[in-house]
Amino acid sequence: MTNSIFDKQQLSALFEELNKVNSILIFGHKSPDGDSIGSTLGLFHYLKNKGIKSQVIHPDNYPGFLKWMPENESMLIFDKKKKEVTELIEKADVIFTLDFNDQTRVGNELGKLIANATCTKVMLDHHQEPGDYAKYTFSDVKSCSTCQLVYELIEANEDLDLIDEDIGNCIYTGLLTDTGSFRFPATTPKTHLIAADLMERGVNHSKIHEHIQDINTTDRLRLLGYTLNNKLEVLPEIKTAIVSLTMQEMKDHNTLKGYTEGFVNMALSILGIEVAVFVKEDEKIVKLSFRSKGDIPVNEFSKAHFGGGGHINAAGGASQLSVQETIDKIKKELPAFLEQNK
Ligand code: 5GP
Ligand code: MN
């Protein structure tokens, strides 16, 4: 059905290597999402079922709504265990990078450690413009998620029967979160066939939706209410909506990690709006999230003006300016960009 990115010869060479070595590390990206945690743990469980030991590592902590995932407690967080992770990288035989394709996406410090490692590297990812650092590059920029690619890797290895409930739960989570519950354009018939197959293999889809979506606390709902009421700016002339939050505002609402997830999609859901931006003040930078409908390449806008990237309809970036100055810059640059990309 899909044109597989998995070359049989390449795969068997990789697995021959994996079977010989002692230390395999699997990295996901900074500010881990469902696809990063799901794909790394999904691969971890698959390798385990094949008798291959590995260690999953993420750069920083992840939201509470992902903390139910099987074996998530065995993952190492670089921010908390710098010495241990540094030593592991020095000794590693194989490093997997999942759900990112550019070593800066794990942060500068960890990115340098991975870049300096001379071991075998494997990239499995679906973002645009893959970097050229891996011995084995499995990149499909059309795929909805890295979790779909983990499934397709297992399929190409003729190992679908090794998929148990743990692997299924992990893969289903990434499919769900990266497709916005199977609604973004990158969702294909194959995505649904994979979801169906995972259900047949024991995945309780309903429970996963509950874990991921029924996660509101009173504080989060009040933060959302505050944001939509006070911090939503709609610009009908350029079919754009901007939401923003400062650190102080988030502090005032007892904001925890993951609370602002999805706010940008709410802005995009306004009738007639085609571009949504979330401008969020962080400790050292202002973080930007872009979303769009149709063919508007927000990744290119973010790359041109905010050193970022991502997908056509979902991208991120950063700004050194204040929140207000960042909003002003968006308002200044976006109209011409939209005009050029009509
Ligand atoms: P989010 O808005 O959910 O943080 O990110 C949306 C998409 O853009 C994700 O696929 C993410 O990988 C990508 N992305 C987010 N921030 C950055 C960034 O700073 N640089 C690049 N190249 N991609 C990013
Ligand atoms: Mn992803």
Tab-separated table of C-alpha atoms and ligand atoms in Angstrom:
chain	number	residue	atom	x	y	z
A	1	MET	CA	0.000	0.000	0.000
A	2	THR	CA	2.673	2.517	0.988
A	3	ASN	CA	6.057	2.798	-0.606
A	4	SER	CA	8.209	1.379	2.160
A	5	ILE	CA	11.259	3.349	3.248
A	6	PHE	CA	12.650	0.144	4.730
A	7	ASP	CA	15.133	-1.502	2.452
A	8	LYS	CA	15.352	-5.197	3.402
A	9	GLN	CA	19.116	-5.380	3.033
A	10	GLN	CA	19.640	-2.254	5.101
A	11	LEU	CA	17.288	-3.564	7.781
A	12	SER	CA	18.972	-6.914	8.046
A	13	ALA	CA	22.397	-5.250	8.233
A	14	LEU	CA	21.085	-3.051	11.048
A	15	PHE	CA	19.620	-5.960	12.989
A	16	GLU	CA	22.796	-7.994	12.520
A	17	GLU	CA	24.617	-5.103	14.198
A	18	LEU	CA	22.011	-4.760	16.952
A	19	ASN	CA	22.349	-8.451	17.775
A	20	LYS	CA	26.111	-8.133	18.226
A	21	VAL	CA	26.475	-5.015	20.362
A	22	ASN	CA	26.183	-4.283	24.087
A	23	SER	CA	24.859	-0.779	24.380
A	24	ILE	CA	21.909	0.613	22.392
A	25	LEU	CA	20.445	4.023	23.217
A	26	ILE	CA	17.143	5.347	21.865
A	27	PHE	CA	16.692	9.131	21.969
A	28	GLY	CA	13.498	11.127	21.557
A	29	HIS	CA	13.315	14.927	21.287
A	30	LYS	CA	13.106	17.875	23.681
A	31	SER	CA	9.678	18.678	25.162
A	32	PRO	CA	8.622	15.099	24.402
A	33	ASP	CA	5.153	14.548	22.957
A	34	GLY	CA	3.072	11.388	22.486
A	35	ASP	CA	4.923	10.469	19.311
A	36	SER	CA	8.364	10.912	20.842
A	37	ILE	CA	7.554	8.856	23.946
A	38	GLY	CA	5.391	6.367	22.002
A	39	SER	CA	7.908	5.691	19.239
A	40	THR	CA	10.936	5.372	21.531
A	41	LEU	CA	9.157	3.074	24.005
A	42	GLY	CA	7.460	1.193	21.149
A	43	LEU	CA	10.862	0.446	19.608
A	44	PHE	CA	12.266	-0.415	23.060
A	45	HIS	CA	9.520	-3.028	23.643
A	46	TYR	CA	9.926	-4.432	20.139
A	47	LEU	CA	13.694	-4.824	20.572
A	48	LYS	CA	13.076	-6.407	23.995
A	49	ASN	CA	10.703	-8.936	22.397
A	50	LYS	CA	13.517	-9.765	19.973
A	51	GLY	CA	15.927	-10.297	22.869
A	52	ILE	CA	17.762	-7.002	22.317
A	53	LYS	CA	18.369	-4.706	25.292
A	54	SER	CA	18.166	-0.919	24.933
A	55	GLN	CA	17.781	2.256	26.982
A	56	VAL	CA	15.378	5.100	26.132
A	57	ILE	CA	16.541	8.656	26.892
A	58	HIS	CA	14.741	11.991	26.575
A	59	PRO	CA	16.340	15.429	27.011
A	60	ASP	CA	13.792	16.742	29.501
A	61	ASN	CA	10.670	15.868	31.421
A	62	TYR	CA	7.357	15.055	29.752
A	63	PRO	CA	3.714	15.791	30.553
A	64	GLY	CA	1.809	13.786	33.163
A	65	PHE	CA	-0.712	12.534	30.603
A	66	LEU	CA	2.059	10.369	29.084
A	67	LYS	CA	3.256	8.936	32.388
A	68	TRP	CA	1.067	5.825	32.113
A	69	MET	CA	2.957	4.452	29.136
A	70	PRO	CA	4.459	0.995	29.631
A	71	GLU	CA	8.053	1.252	30.979
A	72	ASN	CA	8.021	5.076	30.883
A	73	GLU	CA	9.563	4.992	34.357
A	74	SER	CA	12.638	3.219	32.970
A	75	MET	CA	13.466	6.139	30.637
A	76	LEU	CA	16.380	8.393	31.574
A	77	ILE	CA	15.909	12.172	31.531
A	78	PHE	CA	19.124	13.961	30.529
A	79	ASP	CA	18.279	17.103	32.541
A	80	LYS	CA	18.101	14.993	35.711
A	81	LYS	CA	20.898	12.468	34.998
A	82	LYS	CA	23.505	14.359	32.984
A	83	LYS	CA	26.531	12.403	34.231
A	84	GLU	CA	24.926	9.002	33.714
A	85	VAL	CA	23.649	9.868	30.225
A	86	THR	CA	27.011	11.377	29.214
A	87	GLU	CA	28.775	8.160	30.239
A	88	LEU	CA	26.213	6.043	28.408
A	89	ILE	CA	26.733	8.048	25.204
A	90	GLU	CA	30.505	7.632	25.492
A	91	LYS	CA	30.090	3.850	25.734
A	92	ALA	CA	27.244	3.476	23.235
A	93	ASP	CA	27.523	1.137	20.248
A	94	VAL	CA	24.313	2.257	18.539
A	95	ILE	CA	22.312	5.468	18.945
A	96	PHE	CA	18.775	5.719	17.582
A	97	THR	CA	17.299	9.188	17.074
A	98	LEU	CA	13.513	9.015	16.845
A	99	ASP	CA	10.979	11.700	15.958
A	100	PHE	CA	13.689	14.234	15.147
A	101	ASN	CA	16.211	14.523	12.355
A	102	ASP	CA	18.511	17.297	13.436
A	103	GLN	CA	20.703	16.872	16.491
A	104	THR	CA	19.850	20.354	17.837
A	105	ARG	CA	16.276	19.161	18.548
A	106	VAL	CA	17.552	17.536	21.749
A	107	GLY	CA	19.010	20.843	23.007
A	108	ASN	CA	22.541	22.175	22.523
A	109	GLU	CA	24.292	20.280	25.302
A	110	LEU	CA	22.865	16.836	24.538
A	111	GLY	CA	22.958	17.585	20.791
A	112	LYS	CA	26.741	18.094	20.981
A	113	LEU	CA	27.248	14.863	22.929
A	114	ILE	CA	25.278	12.903	20.332
A	115	ALA	CA	26.973	14.704	17.428
A	116	ASN	CA	30.415	13.871	18.861
A	117	ALA	CA	29.602	10.187	19.345
A	118	THR	CA	31.278	8.117	16.664
A	119	CYS	CA	29.120	4.999	17.075
A	120	THR	CA	26.512	3.743	14.591
A	121	LYS	CA	23.571	6.120	14.353
A	122	VAL	CA	20.070	5.319	13.164
A	123	MET	CA	17.471	7.954	12.299
A	124	LEU	CA	13.793	7.067	12.210
A	125	ASP	CA	11.719	10.159	11.595
A	126	HIS	CA	9.004	11.966	9.659
A	127	HIS	CA	10.087	15.629	9.762
A	128	GLN	CA	11.098	17.642	6.698
A	129	GLU	CA	14.728	18.051	5.614
A	130	PRO	CA	16.434	15.156	7.390
A	131	GLY	CA	20.008	15.797	8.496
A	132	ASP	CA	22.863	13.673	7.224
A	133	TYR	CA	24.352	12.148	10.379
A	134	ALA	CA	23.147	8.564	10.485
A	135	LYS	CA	24.565	5.357	9.029
A	136	TYR	CA	20.963	4.187	8.644
A	137	THR	CA	18.461	6.904	7.689
A	138	PHE	CA	14.800	5.894	7.668
A	139	SER	CA	12.967	9.104	6.833
A	140	ASP	CA	9.443	9.474	5.502
A	141	VAL	CA	8.385	13.119	5.511
A	142	LYS	CA	4.885	12.173	4.366
A	143	SER	CA	4.240	9.894	7.321
A	144	CYS	CA	1.827	11.098	9.998
A	145	SER	CA	4.044	9.979	12.855
A	146	THR	CA	7.239	8.241	13.878
A	147	CYS	CA	5.012	5.680	15.593
A	148	GLN	CA	3.615	4.708	12.193
A	149	LEU	CA	7.225	4.233	11.043
A	150	VAL	CA	7.984	1.996	14.049
A	151	TYR	CA	5.013	-0.179	13.032
A	152	GLU	CA	6.215	-0.214	9.402
A	153	LEU	CA	9.722	-1.181	10.508
A	154	ILE	CA	8.285	-4.119	12.463
A	155	GLU	CA	6.128	-4.992	9.432
A	156	ALA	CA	9.113	-4.840	7.058
A	157	ASN	CA	10.959	-7.192	9.442
A	158	GLU	CA	7.969	-9.589	9.193
A	159	ASP	CA	7.577	-9.382	12.949
A	160	LEU	CA	3.992	-8.139	13.318
A	161	ASP	CA	3.248	-11.143	15.532
A	162	LEU	CA	5.708	-9.762	18.088
A	163	ILE	CA	3.407	-6.767	18.653
A	164	ASP	CA	1.887	-7.187	22.086
A	165	GLU	CA	-0.286	-4.831	24.119
A	166	ASP	CA	2.711	-2.792	25.348
A	167	ILE	CA	4.077	-2.115	21.865
A	168	GLY	CA	0.529	-1.494	20.628
A	169	ASN	CA	-0.243	1.032	23.374
A	170	CYS	CA	2.931	2.957	22.573
A	171	ILE	CA	2.410	3.026	18.807
A	172	TYR	CA	-1.297	3.868	19.074
A	173	THR	CA	-0.482	6.841	21.318
A	174	GLY	CA	1.807	8.452	18.747
A	175	LEU	CA	-0.680	7.823	15.937
A	176	LEU	CA	-3.377	9.482	18.020
A	177	THR	CA	-1.431	12.518	19.206
A	178	ASP	CA	0.452	13.350	15.982
A	179	THR	CA	-2.699	13.093	13.841
A	180	GLY	CA	-4.848	15.184	16.228
A	181	SER	CA	-7.058	12.104	16.780
A	182	PHE	CA	-6.865	10.876	13.174
A	183	ARG	CA	-7.927	14.165	11.622
A	184	PHE	CA	-4.838	15.909	10.209
A	185	PRO	CA	-4.246	15.524	6.458
A	186	ALA	CA	-1.236	13.205	6.967
A	187	THR	CA	-3.640	10.544	8.306
A	188	THR	CA	-3.909	7.879	5.591
A	189	PRO	CA	-5.877	4.664	5.094
A	190	LYS	CA	-2.709	2.901	6.250
A	191	THR	CA	-2.837	4.848	9.537
A	192	HIS	CA	-6.356	3.534	10.158
A	193	LEU	CA	-5.354	-0.002	9.138
A	194	ILE	CA	-2.501	0.137	11.650
A	195	ALA	CA	-4.861	1.416	14.376
A	196	ALA	CA	-7.287	-1.419	13.551
A	197	ASP	CA	-4.500	-4.005	13.644
A	198	LEU	CA	-3.290	-2.661	17.008
A	199	MET	CA	-6.823	-2.966	18.409
A	200	GLU	CA	-6.905	-6.573	17.244
A	201	ARG	CA	-3.641	-7.126	19.076
A	202	GLY	CA	-5.084	-5.942	22.388
A	203	VAL	CA	-4.934	-2.157	22.419
A	204	ASN	CA	-7.742	-0.535	24.396
A	205	HIS	CA	-8.181	2.613	22.279
A	206	SER	CA	-10.775	4.077	24.605
A	207	LYS	CA	-8.468	3.935	27.610
A	208	ILE	CA	-5.667	5.617	25.638
A	209	HIS	CA	-7.978	8.463	24.531
A	210	GLU	CA	-8.956	8.893	28.180
A	211	HIS	CA	-5.317	8.999	29.325
A	212	ILE	CA	-4.420	11.562	26.677
A	213	GLN	CA	-7.516	13.703	26.437
A	214	ASP	CA	-9.453	13.591	29.714
A	215	ILE	CA	-6.680	15.278	31.604
A	216	ASN	CA	-8.031	18.650	32.567
A	217	THR	CA	-7.433	19.993	36.023
A	218	THR	CA	-9.413	22.982	37.272
A	219	ASP	CA	-6.230	25.066	36.939
A	220	ARG	CA	-5.784	24.060	33.303
A	221	LEU	CA	-9.381	24.860	32.372
A	222	ARG	CA	-9.093	28.248	34.089
A	223	LEU	CA	-5.829	28.934	32.251
A	224	LEU	CA	-7.550	28.050	28.961
A	225	GLY	CA	-10.506	30.280	29.851
A	226	TYR	CA	-8.183	33.156	30.736
A	227	THR	CA	-6.161	32.707	27.546
A	228	LEU	CA	-9.166	32.605	25.212
A	229	ASN	CA	-10.874	35.471	27.001
A	230	ASN	CA	-7.913	37.812	27.341
A	231	LYS	CA	-5.075	36.677	25.132
A	232	LEU	CA	-6.666	35.697	21.822
A	233	GLU	CA	-6.205	38.101	18.970
A	234	VAL	CA	-8.095	37.423	15.751
A	235	LEU	CA	-6.893	39.033	12.537
A	236	PRO	CA	-9.649	38.268	9.998
A	237	GLU	CA	-7.910	40.197	7.200
A	238	ILE	CA	-5.096	37.625	7.172
A	239	LYS	CA	-7.238	34.722	8.472
A	240	THR	CA	-4.918	34.410	11.446
A	241	ALA	CA	-5.412	33.995	15.187
A	242	ILE	CA	-2.670	34.580	17.752
A	243	VAL	CA	-2.703	33.455	21.374
A	244	SER	CA	0.028	34.303	23.843
A	245	LEU	CA	1.050	33.779	27.458
A	246	THR	CA	3.782	35.301	29.597
A	247	MET	CA	5.610	33.430	32.358
A	248	GLN	CA	3.835	35.573	34.946
A	249	GLU	CA	0.398	34.702	33.552
A	250	MET	CA	1.244	31.005	33.581
A	251	LYS	CA	2.583	31.276	37.131
A	252	ASP	CA	-0.595	33.064	38.228
A	253	HIS	CA	-2.598	30.065	36.950
A	254	ASN	CA	-0.396	27.383	38.552
A	255	THR	CA	0.542	26.150	35.100
A	256	LEU	CA	2.223	22.752	34.888
A	257	LYS	CA	4.090	21.151	31.996
A	258	GLY	CA	1.708	20.218	29.178
A	259	TYR	CA	-1.101	22.579	30.267
A	260	THR	CA	-0.839	24.733	27.134
A	261	GLU	CA	-0.777	21.739	24.781
A	262	GLY	CA	-3.579	22.135	22.239
A	263	PHE	CA	-4.237	25.847	22.849
A	264	VAL	CA	-2.926	26.676	19.376
A	265	ASN	CA	-5.330	24.165	17.813
A	266	MET	CA	-8.255	25.910	19.509
A	267	ALA	CA	-7.234	29.128	17.794
A	268	LEU	CA	-7.046	27.270	14.477
A	269	SER	CA	-10.540	25.851	14.987
A	270	ILE	CA	-12.130	29.300	14.629
A	271	LEU	CA	-14.310	29.413	11.530
A	272	GLY	CA	-12.456	31.175	8.695
A	273	ILE	CA	-9.057	31.014	10.393
A	274	GLU	CA	-6.260	29.369	8.405
A	275	VAL	CA	-3.183	30.159	10.495
A	276	ALA	CA	-2.827	30.014	14.277
A	277	VAL	CA	0.172	30.969	16.382
A	278	PHE	CA	0.839	30.413	20.050
A	279	VAL	CA	3.479	32.711	21.539
A	280	LYS	CA	4.697	31.409	24.878
A	281	GLU	CA	7.306	33.003	27.092
A	282	ASP	CA	9.896	30.535	28.360
A	283	GLU	CA	12.801	31.061	30.732
A	284	LYS	CA	15.324	32.209	28.168
A	285	ILE	CA	13.366	32.452	24.929
A	286	VAL	CA	9.894	32.959	23.573
A	287	LYS	CA	8.637	29.676	22.092
A	288	LEU	CA	6.395	29.687	19.046
A	289	SER	CA	3.899	27.106	17.816
A	290	PHE	CA	2.413	27.474	14.354
A	291	ARG	CA	-0.536	25.616	12.864
A	292	SER	CA	-2.199	26.021	9.474
A	293	LYS	CA	-4.860	24.582	7.217
A	294	GLY	CA	-4.438	23.555	3.568
A	295	ASP	CA	-1.191	24.337	1.764
A	296	ILE	CA	0.119	27.180	3.951
A	297	PRO	CA	3.674	26.102	4.883
A	298	VAL	CA	4.085	27.471	8.403
A	299	ASN	CA	7.349	25.529	8.720
A	300	GLU	CA	8.810	27.810	6.023
A	301	PHE	CA	7.526	30.923	7.765
A	302	SER	CA	9.059	29.748	11.038
A	303	LYS	CA	12.343	28.856	9.329
A	304	ALA	CA	12.546	32.249	7.610
A	305	HIS	CA	11.776	34.376	10.669
A	306	PHE	CA	12.169	32.321	13.847
A	307	GLY	CA	14.942	29.785	13.191
A	308	GLY	CA	12.442	26.942	13.422
A	309	GLY	CA	10.820	24.311	11.253
A	310	GLY	CA	8.601	21.245	11.427
A	311	HIS	CA	5.787	20.238	9.113
A	312	ILE	CA	3.747	22.187	6.565
A	313	ASN	CA	0.743	22.434	8.915
A	314	ALA	CA	2.496	22.261	12.304
A	315	ALA	CA	5.778	23.928	13.098
A	316	GLY	CA	7.721	25.480	15.926
A	317	GLY	CA	10.335	28.148	16.406
A	318	ALA	CA	11.833	30.563	18.901
A	319	SER	CA	12.326	34.282	19.363
A	320	GLN	CA	14.754	36.342	21.431
A	321	LEU	CA	12.317	39.263	21.506
A	322	SER	CA	9.670	39.918	24.157
A	323	VAL	CA	6.216	38.363	23.767
A	324	GLN	CA	4.736	41.616	22.462
A	325	GLU	CA	7.654	42.287	20.103
A	326	THR	CA	7.346	38.735	18.799
A	327	ILE	CA	3.641	39.247	18.103
A	328	ASP	CA	4.460	42.522	16.339
A	329	LYS	CA	7.048	40.744	14.194
A	330	ILE	CA	4.523	38.051	13.228
A	331	LYS	CA	1.977	40.701	12.294
A	332	LYS	CA	4.601	42.516	10.232
A	333	GLU	CA	5.985	39.508	8.332
A	334	LEU	CA	2.983	37.204	7.950
A	335	PRO	CA	0.826	39.172	5.449
A	336	ALA	CA	3.544	39.214	2.746
A	337	PHE	CA	4.348	35.548	3.372
A	338	LEU	CA	0.685	34.571	2.998
A	339	GLU	CA	0.425	36.658	-0.169
A	340	GLN	CA	3.450	34.824	-1.665
A	341	ASN	CA	2.044	31.425	-0.726
A	342	LYS	CA	-1.438	31.898	-2.074
B	1	5GP	P1	4.853	22.193	18.619
B	1	5GP	O1	4.188	23.435	18.169
B	1	5GP	O2	3.874	21.117	18.942
B	1	5GP	O3	5.879	22.430	19.673
B	1	5GP	O4	5.688	21.663	17.370
B	1	5GP	C1	5.079	21.426	16.129
B	1	5GP	C2	6.047	20.733	15.207
B	1	5GP	O5	7.147	21.572	14.908
B	1	5GP	C3	6.625	19.468	15.788
B	1	5GP	O6	6.612	18.502	14.773
B	1	5GP	C4	8.028	19.805	16.163
B	1	5GP	O7	8.866	18.732	15.966
B	1	5GP	C5	8.372	20.967	15.263
B	1	5GP	N1	9.149	21.960	15.997
B	1	5GP	C6	8.810	22.553	17.159
B	1	5GP	N2	9.743	23.440	17.556
B	1	5GP	C7	10.710	23.406	16.608
B	1	5GP	C8	11.962	24.099	16.452
B	1	5GP	O8	12.372	24.937	17.250
B	1	5GP	N3	12.686	23.778	15.333
B	1	5GP	C9	12.258	22.858	14.422
B	1	5GP	N4	13.028	22.615	13.346
B	1	5GP	N5	11.090	22.210	14.542
B	1	5GP	C10	10.328	22.456	15.619
B	2	MN	MN	6.145	13.101	15.460
